CSV table of C-alpha atoms in Angstrom, one decimal:
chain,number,residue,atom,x,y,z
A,902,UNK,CA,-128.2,-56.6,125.0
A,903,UNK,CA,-125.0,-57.2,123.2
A,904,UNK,CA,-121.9,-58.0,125.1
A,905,UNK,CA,-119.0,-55.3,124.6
A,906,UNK,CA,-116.3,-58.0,124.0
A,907,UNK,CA,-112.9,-57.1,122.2
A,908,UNK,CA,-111.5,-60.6,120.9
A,909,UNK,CA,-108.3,-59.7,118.9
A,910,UNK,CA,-107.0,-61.2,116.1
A,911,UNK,CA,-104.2,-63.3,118.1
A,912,UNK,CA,-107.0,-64.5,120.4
A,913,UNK,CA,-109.2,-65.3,117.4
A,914,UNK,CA,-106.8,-67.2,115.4
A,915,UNK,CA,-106.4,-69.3,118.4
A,916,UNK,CA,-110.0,-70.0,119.7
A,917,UNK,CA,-111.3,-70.0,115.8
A,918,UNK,CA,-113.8,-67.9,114.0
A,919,UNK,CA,-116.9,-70.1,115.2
A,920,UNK,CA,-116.1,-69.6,118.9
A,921,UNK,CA,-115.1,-66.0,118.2
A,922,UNK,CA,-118.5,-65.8,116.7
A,923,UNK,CA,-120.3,-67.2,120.0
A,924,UNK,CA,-118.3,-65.1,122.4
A,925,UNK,CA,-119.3,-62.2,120.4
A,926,UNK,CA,-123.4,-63.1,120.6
A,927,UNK,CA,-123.1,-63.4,124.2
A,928,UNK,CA,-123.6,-67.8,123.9
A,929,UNK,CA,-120.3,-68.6,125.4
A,930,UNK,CA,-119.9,-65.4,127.4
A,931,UNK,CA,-120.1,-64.9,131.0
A,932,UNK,CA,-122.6,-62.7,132.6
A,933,UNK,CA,-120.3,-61.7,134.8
A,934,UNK,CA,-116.9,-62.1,135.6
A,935,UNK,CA,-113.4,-61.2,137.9
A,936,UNK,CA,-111.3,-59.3,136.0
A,937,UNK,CA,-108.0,-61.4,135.2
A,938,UNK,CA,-106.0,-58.2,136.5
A,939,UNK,CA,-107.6,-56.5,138.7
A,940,UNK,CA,-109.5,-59.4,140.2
A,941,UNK,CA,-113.2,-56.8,140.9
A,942,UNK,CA,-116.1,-57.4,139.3
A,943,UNK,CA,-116.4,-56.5,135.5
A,944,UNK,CA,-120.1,-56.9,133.3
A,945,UNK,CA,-119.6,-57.5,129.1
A,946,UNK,CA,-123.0,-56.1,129.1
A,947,UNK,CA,-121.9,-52.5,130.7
A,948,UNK,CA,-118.6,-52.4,129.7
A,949,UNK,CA,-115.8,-52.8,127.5
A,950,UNK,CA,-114.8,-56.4,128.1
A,951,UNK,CA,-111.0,-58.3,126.5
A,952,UNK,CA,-110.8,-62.0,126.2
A,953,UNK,CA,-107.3,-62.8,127.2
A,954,UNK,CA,-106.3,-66.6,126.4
A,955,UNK,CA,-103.6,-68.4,128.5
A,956,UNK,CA,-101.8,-70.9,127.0
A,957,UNK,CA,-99.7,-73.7,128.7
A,958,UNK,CA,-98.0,-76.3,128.0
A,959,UNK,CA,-100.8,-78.5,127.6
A,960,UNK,CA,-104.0,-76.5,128.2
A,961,UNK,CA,-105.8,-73.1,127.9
A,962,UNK,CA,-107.7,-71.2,129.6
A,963,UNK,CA,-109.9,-67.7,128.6
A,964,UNK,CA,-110.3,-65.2,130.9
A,965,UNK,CA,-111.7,-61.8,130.9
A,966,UNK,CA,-110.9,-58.5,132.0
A,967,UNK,CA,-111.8,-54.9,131.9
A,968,UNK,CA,-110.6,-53.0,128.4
A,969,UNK,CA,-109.1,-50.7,130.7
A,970,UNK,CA,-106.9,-53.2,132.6
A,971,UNK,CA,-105.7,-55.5,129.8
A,972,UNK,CA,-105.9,-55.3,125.9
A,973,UNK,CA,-107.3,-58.7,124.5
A,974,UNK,CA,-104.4,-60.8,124.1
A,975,UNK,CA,-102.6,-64.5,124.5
A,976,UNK,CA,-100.6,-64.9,127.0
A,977,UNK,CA,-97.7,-67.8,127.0
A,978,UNK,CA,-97.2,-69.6,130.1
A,979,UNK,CA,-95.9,-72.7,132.0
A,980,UNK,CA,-98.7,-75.4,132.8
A,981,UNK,CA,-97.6,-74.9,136.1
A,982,UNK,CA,-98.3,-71.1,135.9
A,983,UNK,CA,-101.8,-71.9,134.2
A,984,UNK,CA,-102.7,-74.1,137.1
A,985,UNK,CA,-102.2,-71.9,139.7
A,986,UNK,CA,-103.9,-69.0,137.3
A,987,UNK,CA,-107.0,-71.2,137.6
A,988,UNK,CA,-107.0,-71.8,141.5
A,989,UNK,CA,-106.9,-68.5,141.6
A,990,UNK,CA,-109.4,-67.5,139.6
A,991,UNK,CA,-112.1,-70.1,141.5
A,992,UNK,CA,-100.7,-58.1,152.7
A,993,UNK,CA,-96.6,-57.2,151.7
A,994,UNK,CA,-95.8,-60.1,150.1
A,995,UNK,CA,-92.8,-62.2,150.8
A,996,UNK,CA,-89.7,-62.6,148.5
A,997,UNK,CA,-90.3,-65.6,146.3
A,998,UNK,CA,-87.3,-67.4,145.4
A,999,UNK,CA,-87.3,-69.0,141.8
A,1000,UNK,CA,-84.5,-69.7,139.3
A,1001,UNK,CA,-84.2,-68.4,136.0
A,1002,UNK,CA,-82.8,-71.3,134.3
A,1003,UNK,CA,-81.1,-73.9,135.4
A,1004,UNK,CA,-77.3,-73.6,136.5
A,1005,UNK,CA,-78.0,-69.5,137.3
A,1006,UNK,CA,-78.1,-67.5,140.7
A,1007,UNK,CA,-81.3,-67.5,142.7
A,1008,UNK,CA,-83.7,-64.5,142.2
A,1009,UNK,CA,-85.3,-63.0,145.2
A,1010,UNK,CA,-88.7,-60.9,144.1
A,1011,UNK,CA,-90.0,-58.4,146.4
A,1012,UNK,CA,-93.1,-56.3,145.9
A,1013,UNK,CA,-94.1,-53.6,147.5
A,1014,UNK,CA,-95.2,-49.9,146.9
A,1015,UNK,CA,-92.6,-47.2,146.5
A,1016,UNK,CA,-93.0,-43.3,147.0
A,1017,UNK,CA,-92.2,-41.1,144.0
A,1018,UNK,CA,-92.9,-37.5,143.3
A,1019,UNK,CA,-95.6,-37.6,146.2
A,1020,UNK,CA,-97.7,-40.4,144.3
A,1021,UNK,CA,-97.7,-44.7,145.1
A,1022,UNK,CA,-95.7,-46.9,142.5
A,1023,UNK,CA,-96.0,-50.3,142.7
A,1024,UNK,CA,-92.5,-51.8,142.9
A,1025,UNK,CA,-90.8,-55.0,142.1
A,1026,UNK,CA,-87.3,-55.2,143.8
A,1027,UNK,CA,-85.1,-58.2,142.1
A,1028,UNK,CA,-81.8,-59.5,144.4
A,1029,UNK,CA,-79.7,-62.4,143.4
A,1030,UNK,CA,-78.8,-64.7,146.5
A,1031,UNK,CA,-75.1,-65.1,144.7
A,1032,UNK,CA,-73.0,-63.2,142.4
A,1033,UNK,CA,-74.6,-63.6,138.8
A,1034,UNK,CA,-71.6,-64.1,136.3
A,1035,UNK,CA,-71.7,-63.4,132.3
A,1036,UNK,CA,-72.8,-66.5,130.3
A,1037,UNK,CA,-69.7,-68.1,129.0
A,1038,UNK,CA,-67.4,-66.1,131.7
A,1039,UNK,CA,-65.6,-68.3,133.9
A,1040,UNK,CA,-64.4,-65.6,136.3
A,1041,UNK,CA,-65.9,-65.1,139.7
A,1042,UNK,CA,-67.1,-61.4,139.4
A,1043,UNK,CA,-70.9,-59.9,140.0
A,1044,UNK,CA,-71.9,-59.2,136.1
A,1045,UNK,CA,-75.6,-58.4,137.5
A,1046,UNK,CA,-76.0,-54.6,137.2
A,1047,UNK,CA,-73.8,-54.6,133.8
A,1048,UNK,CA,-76.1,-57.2,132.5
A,1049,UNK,CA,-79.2,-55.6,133.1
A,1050,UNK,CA,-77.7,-51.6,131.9
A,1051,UNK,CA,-77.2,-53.7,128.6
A,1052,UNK,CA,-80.8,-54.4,128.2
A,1053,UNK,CA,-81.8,-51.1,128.8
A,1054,UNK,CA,-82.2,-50.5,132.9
A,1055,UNK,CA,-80.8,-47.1,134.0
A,1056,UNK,CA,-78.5,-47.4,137.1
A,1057,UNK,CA,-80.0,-44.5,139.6
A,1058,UNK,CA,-78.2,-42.5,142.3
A,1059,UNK,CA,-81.2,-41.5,144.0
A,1060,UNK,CA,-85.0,-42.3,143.7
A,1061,UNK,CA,-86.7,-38.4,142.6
A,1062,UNK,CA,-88.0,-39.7,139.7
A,1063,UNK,CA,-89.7,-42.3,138.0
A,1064,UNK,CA,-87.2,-44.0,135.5
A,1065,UNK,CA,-88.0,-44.8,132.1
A,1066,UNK,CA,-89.7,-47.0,130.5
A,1067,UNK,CA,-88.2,-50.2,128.8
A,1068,UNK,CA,-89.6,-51.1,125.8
A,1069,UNK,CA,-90.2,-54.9,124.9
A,1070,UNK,CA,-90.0,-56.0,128.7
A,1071,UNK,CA,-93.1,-56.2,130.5
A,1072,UNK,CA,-94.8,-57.4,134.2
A,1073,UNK,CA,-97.7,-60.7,133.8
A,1074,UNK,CA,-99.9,-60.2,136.4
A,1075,UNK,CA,-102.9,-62.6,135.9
A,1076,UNK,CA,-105.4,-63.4,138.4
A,1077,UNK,CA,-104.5,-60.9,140.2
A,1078,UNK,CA,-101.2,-62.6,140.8
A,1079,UNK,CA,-97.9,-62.0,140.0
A,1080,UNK,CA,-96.7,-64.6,137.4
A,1081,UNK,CA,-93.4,-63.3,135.7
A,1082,UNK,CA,-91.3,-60.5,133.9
A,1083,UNK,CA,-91.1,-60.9,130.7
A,1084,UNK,CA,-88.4,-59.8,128.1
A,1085,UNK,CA,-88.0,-59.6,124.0
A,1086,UNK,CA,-87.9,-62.8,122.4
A,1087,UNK,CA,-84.0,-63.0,121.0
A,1088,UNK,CA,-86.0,-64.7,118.1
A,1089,UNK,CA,-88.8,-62.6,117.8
A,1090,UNK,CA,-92.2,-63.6,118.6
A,1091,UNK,CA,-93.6,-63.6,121.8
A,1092,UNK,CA,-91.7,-62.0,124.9
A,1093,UNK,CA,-90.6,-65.4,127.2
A,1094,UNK,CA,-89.8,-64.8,131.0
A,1095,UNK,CA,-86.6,-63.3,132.5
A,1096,UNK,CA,-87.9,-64.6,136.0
A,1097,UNK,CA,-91.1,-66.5,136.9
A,1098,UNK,CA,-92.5,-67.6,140.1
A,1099,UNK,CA,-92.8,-71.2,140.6
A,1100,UNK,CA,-96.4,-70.1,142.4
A,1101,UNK,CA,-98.5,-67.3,141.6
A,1102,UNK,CA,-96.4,-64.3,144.0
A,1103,UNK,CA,-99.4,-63.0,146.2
A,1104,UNK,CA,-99.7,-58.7,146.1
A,1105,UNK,CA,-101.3,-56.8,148.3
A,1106,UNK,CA,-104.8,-54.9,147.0
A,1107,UNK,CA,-103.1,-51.2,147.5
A,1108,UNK,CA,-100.6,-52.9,145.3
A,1109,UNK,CA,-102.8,-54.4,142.7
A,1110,UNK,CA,-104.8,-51.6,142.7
A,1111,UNK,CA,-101.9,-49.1,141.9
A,1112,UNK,CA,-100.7,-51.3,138.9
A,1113,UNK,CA,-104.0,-51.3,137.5
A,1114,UNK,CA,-104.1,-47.5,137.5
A,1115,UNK,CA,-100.8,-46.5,136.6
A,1116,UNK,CA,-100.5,-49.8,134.1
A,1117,UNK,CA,-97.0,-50.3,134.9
A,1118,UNK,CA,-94.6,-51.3,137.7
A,1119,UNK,CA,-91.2,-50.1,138.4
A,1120,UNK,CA,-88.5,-53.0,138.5
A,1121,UNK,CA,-85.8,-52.4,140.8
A,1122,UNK,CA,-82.7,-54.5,140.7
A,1123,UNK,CA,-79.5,-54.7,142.9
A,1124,UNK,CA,-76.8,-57.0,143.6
A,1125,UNK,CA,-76.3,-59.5,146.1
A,1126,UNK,CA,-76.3,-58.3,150.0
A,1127,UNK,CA,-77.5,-54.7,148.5
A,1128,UNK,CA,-81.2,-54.9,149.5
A,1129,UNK,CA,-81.8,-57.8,151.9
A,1130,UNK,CA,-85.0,-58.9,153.2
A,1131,UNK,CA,-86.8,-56.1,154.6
A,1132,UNK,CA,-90.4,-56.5,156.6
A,1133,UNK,CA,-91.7,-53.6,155.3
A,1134,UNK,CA,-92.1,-51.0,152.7
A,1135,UNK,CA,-90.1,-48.1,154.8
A,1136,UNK,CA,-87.3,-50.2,155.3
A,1137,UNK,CA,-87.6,-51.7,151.6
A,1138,UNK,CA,-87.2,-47.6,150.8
A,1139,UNK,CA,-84.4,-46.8,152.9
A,1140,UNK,CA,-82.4,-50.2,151.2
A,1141,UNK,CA,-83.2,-48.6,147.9
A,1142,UNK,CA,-82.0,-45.2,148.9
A,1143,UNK,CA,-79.0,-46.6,150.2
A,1144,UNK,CA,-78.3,-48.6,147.5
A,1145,UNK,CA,-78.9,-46.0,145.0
A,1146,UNK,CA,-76.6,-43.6,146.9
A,1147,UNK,CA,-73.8,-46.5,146.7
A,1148,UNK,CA,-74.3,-46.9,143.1
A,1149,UNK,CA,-75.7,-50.2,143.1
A,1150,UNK,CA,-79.1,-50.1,141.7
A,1151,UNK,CA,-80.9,-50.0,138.4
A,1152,UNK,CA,-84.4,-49.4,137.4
A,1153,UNK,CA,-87.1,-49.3,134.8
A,1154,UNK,CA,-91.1,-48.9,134.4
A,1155,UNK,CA,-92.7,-51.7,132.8
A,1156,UNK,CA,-95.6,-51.4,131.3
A,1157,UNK,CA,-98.5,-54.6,132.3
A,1158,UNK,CA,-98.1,-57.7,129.9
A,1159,UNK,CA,-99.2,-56.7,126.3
A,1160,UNK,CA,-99.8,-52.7,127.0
């Protein structure tokens, strides 16, 4: 039987015609696999199938996952990132620290799932351990919230409704681990990472499984000492509300990298 395998141009130009070709006959295929994304069983044979290539800095790797998780794409990562992708691939998780570039604040990423309109988002909640100033600025104010309303996030009052979407920015979730949010290349070309973990962030499976079927994840983001770190999901809620009501939060949905 024929495998049901989308391999998309960008993945093709990559791996070259002749291995696109044996991918496509079923040589080089798997018979099964774990979906990248949603990390459950997936068959070529029964169902729609995308090759997603990670590359590193060094290596790359081909995965697979479901057509209806993730397109068939390639994915730019750190070798670091690709590693950890591959020990993966053979609970609430915890903030996990990890700076953007050098000389900036420290990050703290928090995932959990967030109550909206009676239905389960899955929820990234970004908190600075400092005061984040403007590049170039050489005053000591918080330019974190401003930064972020610049490229699009909408600063909330209260959480009724799920905020827009952002187009260009996007959540990398490979292996069924969080890797990175990803914004618009200043240079065009591939989006390149507004934060990344230094190790694959664990989710939980109610989380994993929520991104999978909504396809994006809502990005929260408030300034230093606005959210804390908060044991679990109802207290993560009440820190949102309260920062929201105190005008210091921003949001948007982002879609799953390259949906």
């Amino acid at each position: 039987m024929p495998r049901m395998l989308d391999v998309s141009d960008e993945v093709r130009a990559e791996i070259g015609d002749e291995e696109a070709a044996r991918l496509l006959a079923g040589e080089s295929a798997p018979g099964s696999y774990d979906c990248t994304s949603c990390r459950t069983p997936g068959d070529p044979e029964q169902e729609r199938t995308s090759t997603v290539l990670f590359i590193g800095d060094e290596t790359a790797v081909l995965a697979f996952a479901h057509s209806t998780c993730l397109p068939s794409q390639v994915v730019q990562v750190t070798e670091e990132q690709l590693q950890g992708a591959v020990r993966a691939i053979g609970g609430a998780a915890e903030p996990e620290p990890a700076k953007v570039t050098p000389e900036q604040a420290v990050l703290g990423v928090t995932s959990g799932l967030v109550l909206i309109a009676d239905e389960l988002h899955p929820a990234l909640v970004v908190e600075p351990t400092a005061p984040v100033a403007r590049p170039g600025s050489l005053g000591a104010g918080d330019d974190f919230l401003p930064l972020l309303i610049e490229q699009g996030f909408m600063p909330l009052t209260e959480l009724a409704a799920v905020p827009p979407a952002l187009h260009g920015w996007s959540v990398l979730l490979a292996a069924g681990q969080l890797h990175a949010v990803l914004q618009p290349n200043p240079s065009g070309g591939r989006p390149v990472a507004w934060w990344q973990a230094h190790q694959p962030l664990q989710v939980t499976d109610g989380w994993r499984t929520a991104a999978n079927k909504l396809q994006q994840v809502l990005m929260f983001a408030a300034p230093v000492g606005s959210i804390g770190r908060q044991p679990r999901e109802d207290l993560l809620r009440d820190a949102l509300d309260k920062a929201a009501a105190n005008g210091k939060l921003v949001a948007a949905a982002l879609p799953l990298a390259g949906i």
